[in-house]
Amino acid sequence: MEHSSIQVGNTNEQNDSIGLELEDLTLSDGESGSSGANSGQFPGFGLVPLFEGDNIYDLIKRRFLSGLGSLGNETTVAMVHKNTYCSIMGQARMQSFLTFTKATENKCCGDPNVKCAWFGATVDEICNTMKNGFDRQINDNSGLYGCGIYLSADDSLLQTVKNSRVDKDGLGHLLLCRVILGTTEVVLPGSEQCHPSSEEFDSGIDNLSSPKTYIVQSNRMNTHILPEFVVSFKAPSSLKGFFMKGEPAGIPTSPCRMSFPGKQNFKARTYTASETNCRGRVVDCSNQIL
């Protein structure tokens, strides 16, 4: 079977948000991995386990643990699974991602701004995402930054781990995704955006100079996000009090979660050129009532 591969982003810069070498994460048709073997935890969903000694396994484990700082020494990576895209729909989603990567590259003068990012999910949510893509349930996050999927950059990995929910075996699970960011705009808390504010933009971020959260709005969640790996981990006892219980993945926990009494309309304010850089525009949706 012919491989589909792509080199994305500018690897001469600081490769991507979690320091993974994208050339080591070439999208493939799934012939690598554990010969198509299914994991007991993810049967029939195109996820195969990787093992110690595999270059990609070791790379992901190293980056995951280093992203936790000192707590990495107390955290155990239990499993790493790779998405093989072996189903018809899996192949279609991968090809769609490649198509939109190329289109964004053309639109953004050669740089599609592809990053790797983390997303916390339960086993059921992971299986459903692999089968059906991101859906309304996982997307309906009560809107700190509007409607969309919120993914974490490397420097906010610890918060994502804290917000994870553990399964019956005490394991948390994170999706490691490749994300097309393209030209970004800053979206402030309180936004009601469900799509980029104009055709100029492709995605949102929470901070212009040092983004910790990538916001992929609803209309692009299954074309601009490609789940590639699942990292299952057992966190140290010092973090167990932080784990979320009974809330959908992707919902910010207090004090980040915000509510606004009554129905409010929000007005976007475009900042001047001196307040932005060449990557995008700040969208101010902070409680400006029409």
Coordinates of C-alpha atoms in Angstrom, one line a residue, residues 12 15 20 26 44 48 53 55 67 74 82 90 117 123 149 170 175 177 194 202 206 219-220 243 251 260 286 289:
N12 CA 14.3 25.3 11.0
N15 CA 9.9 22.6 15.3
L20 CA 8.6 16.7 18.6
T26 CA 5.4 11.2 9.3
G44 CA -11.2 -2.2 16.8
V48 CA -1.9 -0.1 18.0
G53 CA 12.8 0.9 22.4
N55 CA 12.0 5.5 18.5
G67 CA 6.7 18.6 30.0
E74 CA 7.0 10.7 39.7
K82 CA -0.5 5.0 17.5
G90 CA -9.5 6.8 9.1
A117 CA -0.8 19.6 20.9
V123 CA -11.3 6.0 26.9
I149 CA -11.9 22.1 20.6
G170 CA -6.2 4.9 37.8
L175 CA -4.5 12.5 22.7
C177 CA -2.7 15.6 17.9
C194 CA -18.0 29.2 16.5
D202 CA -7.7 29.8 10.6
D206 CA -5.4 32.5 24.1
N219 CA -16.5 24.2 11.7
R220 CA -12.8 23.0 11.5
F243 CA -8.2 15.0 38.6
I251 CA -14.0 21.8 30.0
F260 CA -22.2 35.4 32.5
S286 CA -14.8 40.6 27.0
I289 CA -22.5 44.8 25.9

